[in-house]
Coordinates of C-alpha atoms in Angstrom, one line a residue:
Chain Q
X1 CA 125.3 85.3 118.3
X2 CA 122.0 84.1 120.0
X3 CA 118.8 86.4 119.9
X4 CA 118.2 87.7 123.7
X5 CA 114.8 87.4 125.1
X6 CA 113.4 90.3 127.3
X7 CA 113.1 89.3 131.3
X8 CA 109.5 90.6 131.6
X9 CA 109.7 90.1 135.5
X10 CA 112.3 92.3 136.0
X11 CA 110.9 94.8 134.0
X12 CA 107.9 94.8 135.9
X13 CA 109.5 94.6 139.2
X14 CA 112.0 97.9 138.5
X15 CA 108.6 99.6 137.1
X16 CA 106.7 98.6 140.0
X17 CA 108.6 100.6 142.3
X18 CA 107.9 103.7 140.6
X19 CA 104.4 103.0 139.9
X20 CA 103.2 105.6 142.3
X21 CA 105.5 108.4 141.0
X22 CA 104.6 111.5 138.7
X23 CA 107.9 111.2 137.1
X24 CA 108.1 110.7 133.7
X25 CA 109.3 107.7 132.6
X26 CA 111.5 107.6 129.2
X27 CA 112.0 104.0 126.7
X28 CA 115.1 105.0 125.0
X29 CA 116.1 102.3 122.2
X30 CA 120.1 102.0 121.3
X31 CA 122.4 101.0 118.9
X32 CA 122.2 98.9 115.5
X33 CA 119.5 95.6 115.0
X34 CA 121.5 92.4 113.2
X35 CA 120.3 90.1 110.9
X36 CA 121.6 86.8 111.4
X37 CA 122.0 84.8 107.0
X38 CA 122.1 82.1 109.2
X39 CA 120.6 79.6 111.9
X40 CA 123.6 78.8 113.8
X41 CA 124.4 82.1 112.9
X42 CA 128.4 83.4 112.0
X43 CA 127.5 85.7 109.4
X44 CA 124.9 88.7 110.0
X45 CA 123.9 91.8 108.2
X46 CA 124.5 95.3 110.9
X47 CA 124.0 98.7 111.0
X48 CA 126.1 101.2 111.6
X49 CA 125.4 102.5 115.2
X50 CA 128.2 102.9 117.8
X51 CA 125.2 103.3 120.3
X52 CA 126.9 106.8 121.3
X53 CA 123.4 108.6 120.9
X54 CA 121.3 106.3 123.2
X55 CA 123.7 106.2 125.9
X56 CA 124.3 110.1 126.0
X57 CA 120.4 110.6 125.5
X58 CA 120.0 108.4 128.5
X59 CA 122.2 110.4 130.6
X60 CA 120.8 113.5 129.7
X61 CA 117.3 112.2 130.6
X62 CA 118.0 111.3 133.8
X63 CA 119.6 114.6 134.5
X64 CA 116.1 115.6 133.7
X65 CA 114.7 113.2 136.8
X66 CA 113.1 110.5 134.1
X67 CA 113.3 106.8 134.9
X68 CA 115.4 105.7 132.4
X69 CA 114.6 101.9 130.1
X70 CA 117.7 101.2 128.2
X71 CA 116.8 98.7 125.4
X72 CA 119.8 98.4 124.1
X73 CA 122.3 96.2 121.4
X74 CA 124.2 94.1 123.3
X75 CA 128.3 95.3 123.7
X76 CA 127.0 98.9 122.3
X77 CA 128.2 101.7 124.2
X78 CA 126.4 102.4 127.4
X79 CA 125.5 105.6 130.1
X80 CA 128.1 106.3 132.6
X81 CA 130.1 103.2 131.2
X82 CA 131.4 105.3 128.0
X83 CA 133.3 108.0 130.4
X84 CA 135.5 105.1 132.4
X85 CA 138.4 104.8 130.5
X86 CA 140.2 101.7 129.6
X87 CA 143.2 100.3 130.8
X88 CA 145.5 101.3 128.1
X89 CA 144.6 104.7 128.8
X90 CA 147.4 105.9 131.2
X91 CA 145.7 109.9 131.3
X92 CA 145.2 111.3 135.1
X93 CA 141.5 112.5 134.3
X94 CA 139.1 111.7 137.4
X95 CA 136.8 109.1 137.4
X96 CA 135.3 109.9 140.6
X97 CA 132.8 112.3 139.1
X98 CA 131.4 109.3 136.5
X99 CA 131.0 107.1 139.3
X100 CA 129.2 109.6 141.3
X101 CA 126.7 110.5 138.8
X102 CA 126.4 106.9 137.9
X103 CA 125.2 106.2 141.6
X104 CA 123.5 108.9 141.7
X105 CA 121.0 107.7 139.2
X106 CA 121.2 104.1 139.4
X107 CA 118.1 103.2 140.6
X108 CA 116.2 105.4 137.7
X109 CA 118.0 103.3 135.4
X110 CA 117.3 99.6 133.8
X111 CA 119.5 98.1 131.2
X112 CA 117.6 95.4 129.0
X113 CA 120.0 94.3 125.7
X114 CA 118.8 92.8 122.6
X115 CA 120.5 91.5 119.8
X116 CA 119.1 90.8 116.1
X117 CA 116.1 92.7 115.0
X118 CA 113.6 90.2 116.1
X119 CA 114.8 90.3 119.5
X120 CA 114.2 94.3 118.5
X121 CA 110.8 94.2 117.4
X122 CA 109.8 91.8 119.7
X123 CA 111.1 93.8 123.0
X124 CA 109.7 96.7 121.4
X125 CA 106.3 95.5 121.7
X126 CA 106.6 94.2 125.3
X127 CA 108.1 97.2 127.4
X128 CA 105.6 99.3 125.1
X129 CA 103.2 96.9 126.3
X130 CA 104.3 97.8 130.4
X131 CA 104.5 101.2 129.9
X132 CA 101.0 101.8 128.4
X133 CA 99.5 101.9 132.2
X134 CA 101.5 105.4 132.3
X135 CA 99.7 107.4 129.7
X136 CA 101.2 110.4 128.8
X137 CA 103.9 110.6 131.7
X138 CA 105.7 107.3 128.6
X139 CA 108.1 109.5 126.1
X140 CA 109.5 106.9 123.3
X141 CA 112.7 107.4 122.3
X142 CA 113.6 105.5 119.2
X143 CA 117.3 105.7 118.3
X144 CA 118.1 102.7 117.9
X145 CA 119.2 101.2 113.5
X146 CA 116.7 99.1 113.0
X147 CA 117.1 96.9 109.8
X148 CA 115.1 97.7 106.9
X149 CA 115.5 93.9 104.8
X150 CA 116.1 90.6 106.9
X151 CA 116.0 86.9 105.8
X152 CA 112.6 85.3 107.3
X153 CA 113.6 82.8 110.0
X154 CA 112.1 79.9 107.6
X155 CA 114.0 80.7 104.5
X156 CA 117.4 80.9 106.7
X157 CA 120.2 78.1 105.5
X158 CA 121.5 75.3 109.2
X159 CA 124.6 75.8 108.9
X160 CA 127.2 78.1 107.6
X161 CA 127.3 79.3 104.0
X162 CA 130.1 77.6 102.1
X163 CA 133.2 79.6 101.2
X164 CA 134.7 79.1 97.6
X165 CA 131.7 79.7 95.4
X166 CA 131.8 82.0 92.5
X167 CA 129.2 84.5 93.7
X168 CA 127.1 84.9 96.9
X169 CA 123.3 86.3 96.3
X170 CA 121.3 87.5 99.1
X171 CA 117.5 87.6 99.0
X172 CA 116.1 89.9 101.8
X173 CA 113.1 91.0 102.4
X174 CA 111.6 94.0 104.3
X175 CA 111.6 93.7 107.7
X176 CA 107.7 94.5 109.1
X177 CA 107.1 98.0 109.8
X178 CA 105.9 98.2 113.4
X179 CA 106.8 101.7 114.3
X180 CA 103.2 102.9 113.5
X181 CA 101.9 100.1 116.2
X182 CA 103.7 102.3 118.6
X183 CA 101.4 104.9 118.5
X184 CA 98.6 103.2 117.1
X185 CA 98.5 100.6 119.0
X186 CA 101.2 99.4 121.3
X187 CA 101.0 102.5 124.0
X188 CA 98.1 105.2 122.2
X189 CA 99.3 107.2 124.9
X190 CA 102.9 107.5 124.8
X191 CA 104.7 110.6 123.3
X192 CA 106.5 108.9 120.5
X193 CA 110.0 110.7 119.0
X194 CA 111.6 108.8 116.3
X195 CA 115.5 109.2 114.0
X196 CA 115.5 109.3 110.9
X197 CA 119.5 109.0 109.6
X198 CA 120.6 109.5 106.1
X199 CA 123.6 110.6 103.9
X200 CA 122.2 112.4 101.1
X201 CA 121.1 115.8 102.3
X202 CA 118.7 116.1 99.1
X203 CA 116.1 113.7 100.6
X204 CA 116.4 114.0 104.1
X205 CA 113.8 116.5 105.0
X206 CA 111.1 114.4 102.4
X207 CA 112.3 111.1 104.6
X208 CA 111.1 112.5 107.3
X209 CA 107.8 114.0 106.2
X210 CA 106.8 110.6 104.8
X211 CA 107.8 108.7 107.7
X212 CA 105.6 111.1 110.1
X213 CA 102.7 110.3 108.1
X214 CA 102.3 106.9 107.9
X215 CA 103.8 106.4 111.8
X216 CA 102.2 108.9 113.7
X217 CA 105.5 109.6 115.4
X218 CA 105.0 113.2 117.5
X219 CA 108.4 114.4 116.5
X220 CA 110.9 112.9 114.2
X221 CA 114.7 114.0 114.8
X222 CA 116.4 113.8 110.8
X223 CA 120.3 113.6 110.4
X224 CA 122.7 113.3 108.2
X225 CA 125.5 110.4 108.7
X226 CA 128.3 112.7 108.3
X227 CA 126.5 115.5 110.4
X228 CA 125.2 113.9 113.2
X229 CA 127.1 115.1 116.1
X230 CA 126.6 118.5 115.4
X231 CA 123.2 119.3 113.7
X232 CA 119.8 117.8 113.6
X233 CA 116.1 118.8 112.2
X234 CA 113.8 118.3 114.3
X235 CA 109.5 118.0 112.9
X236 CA 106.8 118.4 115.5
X237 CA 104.1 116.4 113.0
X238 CA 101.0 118.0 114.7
X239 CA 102.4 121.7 114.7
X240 CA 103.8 120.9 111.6
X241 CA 107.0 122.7 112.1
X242 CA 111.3 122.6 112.0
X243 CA 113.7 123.6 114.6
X244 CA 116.9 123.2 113.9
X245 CA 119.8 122.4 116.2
X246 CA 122.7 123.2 116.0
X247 CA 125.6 122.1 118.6
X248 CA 126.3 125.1 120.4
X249 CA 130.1 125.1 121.1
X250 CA 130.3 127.4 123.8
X251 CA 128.0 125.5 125.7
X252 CA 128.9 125.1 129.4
X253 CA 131.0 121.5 130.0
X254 CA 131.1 121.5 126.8
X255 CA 128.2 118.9 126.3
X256 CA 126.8 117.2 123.4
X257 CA 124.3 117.9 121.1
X258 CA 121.9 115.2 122.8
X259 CA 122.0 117.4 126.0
X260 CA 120.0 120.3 123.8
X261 CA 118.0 117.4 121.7
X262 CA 117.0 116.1 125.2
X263 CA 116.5 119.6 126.8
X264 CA 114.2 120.5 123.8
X265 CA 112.2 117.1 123.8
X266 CA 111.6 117.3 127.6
X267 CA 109.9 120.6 127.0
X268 CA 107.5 119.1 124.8
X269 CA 106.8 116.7 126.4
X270 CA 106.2 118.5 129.6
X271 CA 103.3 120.2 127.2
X272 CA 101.8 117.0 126.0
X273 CA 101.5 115.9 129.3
X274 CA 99.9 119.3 131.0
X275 CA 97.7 119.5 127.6
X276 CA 95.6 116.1 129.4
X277 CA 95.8 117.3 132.5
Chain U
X1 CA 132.0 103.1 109.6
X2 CA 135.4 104.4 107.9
X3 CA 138.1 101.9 107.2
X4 CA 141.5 102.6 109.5
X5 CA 144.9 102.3 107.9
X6 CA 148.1 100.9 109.8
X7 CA 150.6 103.8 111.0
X8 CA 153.7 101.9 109.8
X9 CA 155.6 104.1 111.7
X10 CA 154.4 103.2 115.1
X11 CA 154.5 99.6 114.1
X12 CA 158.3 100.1 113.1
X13 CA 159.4 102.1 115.5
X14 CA 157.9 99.3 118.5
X15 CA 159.7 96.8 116.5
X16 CA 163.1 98.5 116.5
X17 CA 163.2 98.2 120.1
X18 CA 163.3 94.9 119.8
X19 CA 165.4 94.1 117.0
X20 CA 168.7 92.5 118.7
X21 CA 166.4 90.1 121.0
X22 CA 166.7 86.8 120.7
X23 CA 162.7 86.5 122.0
X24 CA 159.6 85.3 119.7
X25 CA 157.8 87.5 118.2
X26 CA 154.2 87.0 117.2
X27 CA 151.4 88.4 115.1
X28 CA 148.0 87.8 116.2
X29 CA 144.7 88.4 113.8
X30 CA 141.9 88.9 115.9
X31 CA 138.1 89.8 116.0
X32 CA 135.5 89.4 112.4
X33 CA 136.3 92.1 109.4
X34 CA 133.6 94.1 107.9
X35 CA 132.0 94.4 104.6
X36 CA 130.7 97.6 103.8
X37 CA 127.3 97.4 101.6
X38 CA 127.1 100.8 100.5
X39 CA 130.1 103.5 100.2
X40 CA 129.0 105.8 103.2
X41 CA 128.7 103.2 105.2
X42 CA 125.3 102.5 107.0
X43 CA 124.8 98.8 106.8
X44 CA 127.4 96.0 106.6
X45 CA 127.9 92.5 106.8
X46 CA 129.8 91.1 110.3
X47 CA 130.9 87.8 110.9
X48 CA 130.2 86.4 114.8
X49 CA 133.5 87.1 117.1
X50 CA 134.0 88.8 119.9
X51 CA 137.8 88.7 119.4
X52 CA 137.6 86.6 123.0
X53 CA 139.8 83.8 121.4
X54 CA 142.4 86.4 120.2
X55 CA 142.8 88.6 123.5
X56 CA 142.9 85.6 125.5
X57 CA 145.9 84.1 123.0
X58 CA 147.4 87.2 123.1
X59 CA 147.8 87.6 127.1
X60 CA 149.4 84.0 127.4
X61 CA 151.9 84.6 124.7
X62 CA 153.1 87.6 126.8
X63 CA 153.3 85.1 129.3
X64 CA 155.8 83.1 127.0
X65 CA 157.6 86.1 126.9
X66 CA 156.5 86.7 123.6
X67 CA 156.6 90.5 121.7
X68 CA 153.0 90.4 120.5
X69 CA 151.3 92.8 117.6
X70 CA 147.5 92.3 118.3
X71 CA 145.8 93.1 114.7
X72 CA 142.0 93.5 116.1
X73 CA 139.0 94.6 115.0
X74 CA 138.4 97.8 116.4
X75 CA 136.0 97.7 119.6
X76 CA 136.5 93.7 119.7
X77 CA 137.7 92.6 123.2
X78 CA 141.3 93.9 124.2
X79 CA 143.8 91.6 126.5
X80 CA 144.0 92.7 130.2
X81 CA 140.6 95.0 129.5
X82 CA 138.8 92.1 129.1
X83 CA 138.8 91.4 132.8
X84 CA 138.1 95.0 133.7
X85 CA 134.8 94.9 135.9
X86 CA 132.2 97.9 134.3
X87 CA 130.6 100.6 136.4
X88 CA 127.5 98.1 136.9
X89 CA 129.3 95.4 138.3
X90 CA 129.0 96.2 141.7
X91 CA 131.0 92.7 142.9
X92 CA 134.2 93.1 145.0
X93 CA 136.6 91.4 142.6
X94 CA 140.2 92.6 143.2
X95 CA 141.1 94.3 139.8
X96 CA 144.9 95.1 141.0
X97 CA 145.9 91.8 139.6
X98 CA 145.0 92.4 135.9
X99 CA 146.6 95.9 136.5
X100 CA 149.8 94.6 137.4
X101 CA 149.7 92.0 134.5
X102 CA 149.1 94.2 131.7
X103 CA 151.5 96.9 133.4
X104 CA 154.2 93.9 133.4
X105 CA 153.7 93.2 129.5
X106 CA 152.7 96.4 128.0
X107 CA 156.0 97.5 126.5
X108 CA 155.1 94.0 124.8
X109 CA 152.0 94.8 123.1
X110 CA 151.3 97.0 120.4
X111 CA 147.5 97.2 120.0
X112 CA 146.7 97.7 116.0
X113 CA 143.2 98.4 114.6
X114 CA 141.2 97.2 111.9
X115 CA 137.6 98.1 110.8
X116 CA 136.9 96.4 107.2
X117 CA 138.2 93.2 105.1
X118 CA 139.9 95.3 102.9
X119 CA 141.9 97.1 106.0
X120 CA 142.4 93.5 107.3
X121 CA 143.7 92.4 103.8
X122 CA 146.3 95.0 103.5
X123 CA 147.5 95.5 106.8
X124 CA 147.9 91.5 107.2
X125 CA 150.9 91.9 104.1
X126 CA 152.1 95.6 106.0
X127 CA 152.7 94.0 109.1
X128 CA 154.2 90.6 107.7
X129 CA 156.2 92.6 105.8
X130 CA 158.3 94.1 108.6
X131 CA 158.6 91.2 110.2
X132 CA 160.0 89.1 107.7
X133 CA 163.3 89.9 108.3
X134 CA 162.9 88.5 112.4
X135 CA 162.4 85.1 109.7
X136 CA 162.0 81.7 112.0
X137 CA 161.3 83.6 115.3
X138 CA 158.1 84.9 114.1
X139 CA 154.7 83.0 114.6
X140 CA 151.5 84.1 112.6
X141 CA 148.7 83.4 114.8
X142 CA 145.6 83.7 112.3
X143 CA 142.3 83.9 114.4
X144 CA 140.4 86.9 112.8
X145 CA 137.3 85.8 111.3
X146 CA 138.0 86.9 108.2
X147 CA 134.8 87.4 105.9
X148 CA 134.4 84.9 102.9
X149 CA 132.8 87.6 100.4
X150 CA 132.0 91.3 99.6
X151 CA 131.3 93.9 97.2
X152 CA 134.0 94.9 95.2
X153 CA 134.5 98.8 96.0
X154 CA 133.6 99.7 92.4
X155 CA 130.3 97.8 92.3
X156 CA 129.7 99.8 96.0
X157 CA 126.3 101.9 96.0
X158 CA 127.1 105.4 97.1
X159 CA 124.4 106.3 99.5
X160 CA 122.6 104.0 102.1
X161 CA 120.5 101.5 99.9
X162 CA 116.9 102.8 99.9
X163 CA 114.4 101.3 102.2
X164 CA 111.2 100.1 101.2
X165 CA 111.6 98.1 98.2
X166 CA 109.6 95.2 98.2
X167 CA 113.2 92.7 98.3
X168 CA 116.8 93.7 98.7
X169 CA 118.9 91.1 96.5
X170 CA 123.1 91.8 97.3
X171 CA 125.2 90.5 95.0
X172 CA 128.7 89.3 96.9
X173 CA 132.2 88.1 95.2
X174 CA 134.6 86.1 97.1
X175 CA 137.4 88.0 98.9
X176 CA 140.6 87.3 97.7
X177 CA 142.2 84.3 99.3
X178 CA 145.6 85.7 100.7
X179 CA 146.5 83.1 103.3
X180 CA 148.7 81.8 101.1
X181 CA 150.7 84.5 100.6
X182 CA 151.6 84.7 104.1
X183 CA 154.1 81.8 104.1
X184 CA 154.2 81.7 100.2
X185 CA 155.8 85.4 99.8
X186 CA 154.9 88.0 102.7
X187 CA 157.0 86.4 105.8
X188 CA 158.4 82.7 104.2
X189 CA 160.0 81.6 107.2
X190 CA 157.5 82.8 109.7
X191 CA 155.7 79.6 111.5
X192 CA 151.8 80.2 110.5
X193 CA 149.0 78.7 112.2
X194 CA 145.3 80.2 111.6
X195 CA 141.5 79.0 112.4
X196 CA 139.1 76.8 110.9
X197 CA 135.6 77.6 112.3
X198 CA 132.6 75.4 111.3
X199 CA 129.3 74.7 112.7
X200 CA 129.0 71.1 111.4
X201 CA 131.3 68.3 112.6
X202 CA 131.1 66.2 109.8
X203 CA 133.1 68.4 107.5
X204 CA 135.6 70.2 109.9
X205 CA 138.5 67.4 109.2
X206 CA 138.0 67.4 105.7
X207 CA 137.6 71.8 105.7
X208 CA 141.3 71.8 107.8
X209 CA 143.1 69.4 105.4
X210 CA 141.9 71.1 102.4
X211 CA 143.0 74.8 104.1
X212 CA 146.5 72.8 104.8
X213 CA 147.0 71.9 101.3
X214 CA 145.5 75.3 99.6
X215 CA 147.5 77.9 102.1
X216 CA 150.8 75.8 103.0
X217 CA 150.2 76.9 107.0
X218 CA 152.2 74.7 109.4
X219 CA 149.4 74.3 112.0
X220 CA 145.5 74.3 111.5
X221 CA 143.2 74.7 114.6
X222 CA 140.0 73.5 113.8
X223 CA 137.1 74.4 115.9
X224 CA 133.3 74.3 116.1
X225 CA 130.9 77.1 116.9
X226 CA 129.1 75.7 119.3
X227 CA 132.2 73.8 121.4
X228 CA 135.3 76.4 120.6
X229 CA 135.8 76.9 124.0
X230 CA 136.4 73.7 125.2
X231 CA 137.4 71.5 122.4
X232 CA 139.9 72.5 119.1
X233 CA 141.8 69.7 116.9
X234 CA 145.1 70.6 116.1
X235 CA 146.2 69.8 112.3
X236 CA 150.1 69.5 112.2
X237 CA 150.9 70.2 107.9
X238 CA 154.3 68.6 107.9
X239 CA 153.9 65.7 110.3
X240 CA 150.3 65.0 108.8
X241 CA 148.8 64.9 112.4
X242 CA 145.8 65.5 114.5
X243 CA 145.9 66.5 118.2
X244 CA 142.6 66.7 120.1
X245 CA 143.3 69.5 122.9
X246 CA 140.1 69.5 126.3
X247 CA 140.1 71.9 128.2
X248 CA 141.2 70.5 131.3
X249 CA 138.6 71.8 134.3
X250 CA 141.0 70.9 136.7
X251 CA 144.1 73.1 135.1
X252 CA 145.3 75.6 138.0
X253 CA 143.5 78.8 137.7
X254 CA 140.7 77.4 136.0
X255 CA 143.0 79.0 133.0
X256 CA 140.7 79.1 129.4
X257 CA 141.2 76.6 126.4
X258 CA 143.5 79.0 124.6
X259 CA 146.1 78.5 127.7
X260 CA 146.5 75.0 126.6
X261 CA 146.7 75.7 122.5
X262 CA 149.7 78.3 123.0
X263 CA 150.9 76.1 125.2
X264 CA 151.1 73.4 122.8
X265 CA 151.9 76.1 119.7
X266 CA 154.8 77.8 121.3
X267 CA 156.4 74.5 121.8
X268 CA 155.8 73.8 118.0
X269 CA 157.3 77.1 117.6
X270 CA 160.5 76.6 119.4
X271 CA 161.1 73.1 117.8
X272 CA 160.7 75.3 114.3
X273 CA 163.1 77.9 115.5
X274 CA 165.6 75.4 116.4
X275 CA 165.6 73.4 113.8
X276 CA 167.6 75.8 111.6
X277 CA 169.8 77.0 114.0

């Protein structure tokens, strides 16, 4: 389970060919962070996070004509790929369509993995660091599980923790906050929407509220574990206010909820850029 | 994150097809077990496998004509899908090969998912269970990566551990060791060979003979992290000896490590069979 460095040229050659464009350009992070307990690491510490968000999200955005950065966990599930089915599956559905939309929007699309939370952090920092010559056309979209306790590379055992002991204690500590940097530093510019996930309903709205003030985030998107696919609160931190979404059933194609998350998001957005124009 | 339960009905109703065959029937473990850290599960602990060692295995036992179970880790790699190019490979591999191969040796296979180490734990005895009376033709082919420790459900938090705090200290117990059960009580006659992974070379022997004594398999495959696909030693229990398998770069096909190993197993295997005929 090696970490996975970022290829900085290649993100700076797929972003130079839409340097001259007014198209919005969206950083959509995916899927769950590790933590490796080791150096030559077979155990690690993951988050729940099929990736299924991200990847819809991503779809939805370039629907929406954004240029699409996938920073995503490595084998998590990704655009277009989710739809293709496998080989056990012996159904007559048409995969024409998949591979039409998939080609459609190809070239709006760059797939960049990572793997443990440094890789995470690390990345996160970098392709903010690209995108900041794009001001306000940058929307980042943070979906990714990003750990919350890791073991510092220096406190991190060689090799593999012995089996057959009595008791195993863990010592984490808390991984460095850097979602404020985003805003406040990283790319000043960039319209920044974060998740918040939980599964006690009780504290979810207060989760939120604290995380918007001490990372600047423009909109957070709270949701419950158990909820997620079909309702999430959404708080615009400068207007100060909730819209809840619920996912509308008798929507047409029957889409998911990310298709109205990313439909309201791209409206506000579309202000935040006009409001500097 | 929800732990998945074996439909012993499926399972029994694929082995009654095969009841009055005289062909080998084996059980393969594949892919790392979970540990859930809190009781709606957000976080967890993983162990490193892709489940590449078990699909591959599993492919060239069909080739042996064996009736395989595949016990995987769900969303770990799959036989015959693991060569299945995705929607951004844009190379012009013929896939019509891999096709016909898994559409020769699907009424083979039986696909059965796992999610946590106590799923794995139970559904390891299930599934011995009704193959026990299929006695010397069976071959338990243990290659999961079956987590060392966990939290006992009781001792389980039940919402996601609070972030924040200024260390996270996880208190683990060891899982209880059932490897010996498997040729001690759930399938006695069953030929059982499982995995010993290490990342150090010094103790690997010593780790395999001590496994061989505890758990009473009849083959041991040691392997190290870093060289498992081109080296294993092979640890035979009753003979008291040590085989050294390379992969061979000039075997036809280019075929992968585990090509050789059931090779080499399934002639163990038939010696076994015949011996109490």
């Amino acid at each position: 389970m090696a970490s996975i460095s970022i290829d900085i040229e290649r993100v700076q050659s797929f972003l130079n060919k839409h340097q001259t464009t007014d198209r919005s350009i969206v950083l959509v992070t995916s899927g769950g962070t590790t933590v490796p307990l080791e150096k030559n690491t077979v155990r690690f510490i993951d988050n729940f996070s099929t990736g299924q968000r991200g990847a819809a999200s991503a779809e939805y955005f370039l629907e929406r004509n954004y240029i699409v950065l996938f920073f995503h966990r490595i084998s998590s599930i990704l655009p277009y790929q989710r739809h293709i089915k496998t080989i056990f599956d012996e159904s007559q559905t048409n995969q024409t369509y998949n591979h039409d939309q998939y080609h459609k929007h190809k070239d709006s699309l760059l797939l960049i993995p990572f793997q443990t939370v440094s890789d995470y952090l690390t990345g996160l920092e970098q392709l903010c660091g690209l995108l900041k010559i794009f001001n306000r056309a940058v929307l980042v979209y943070l979906c990714a599980a990003v750990s919350d306790y890791y073991i510092p590379n220096n406190e991190l055992t060689e090799h593999k923790i012995p089996s057959g002991q009595n008791e195993l204690i863990i010592h984490l500590k808390p991984v460095p906050k850097l979602l404020g940097f985003v805003k406040g530093k990283y790319a000043p510019e960039a319209f920044v929407v974060s998740f918040k996930l939980e599964t006690d309903e009780k504290i979810l709205e207060e989760k939120c509220l604290q995380s918007a003030e001490k990372y600047n985030q423009d909109i957070i998107v709270g949701n419950m574990l158990q909820t997620r696919t079909n309702q999430v609160q959404i708080y615009e931190r400068m207007e100060k206010q909730w819209t809840t979404i619920n996912r509308s059933e008798g929507n047409i194609e029957q889409k998911e909820i990310e298709f109205q998350i990313i439909d309201f998001l791209c409206d506000k957005h579309r202000i935040y850029r006009e409001n500097l124009k």
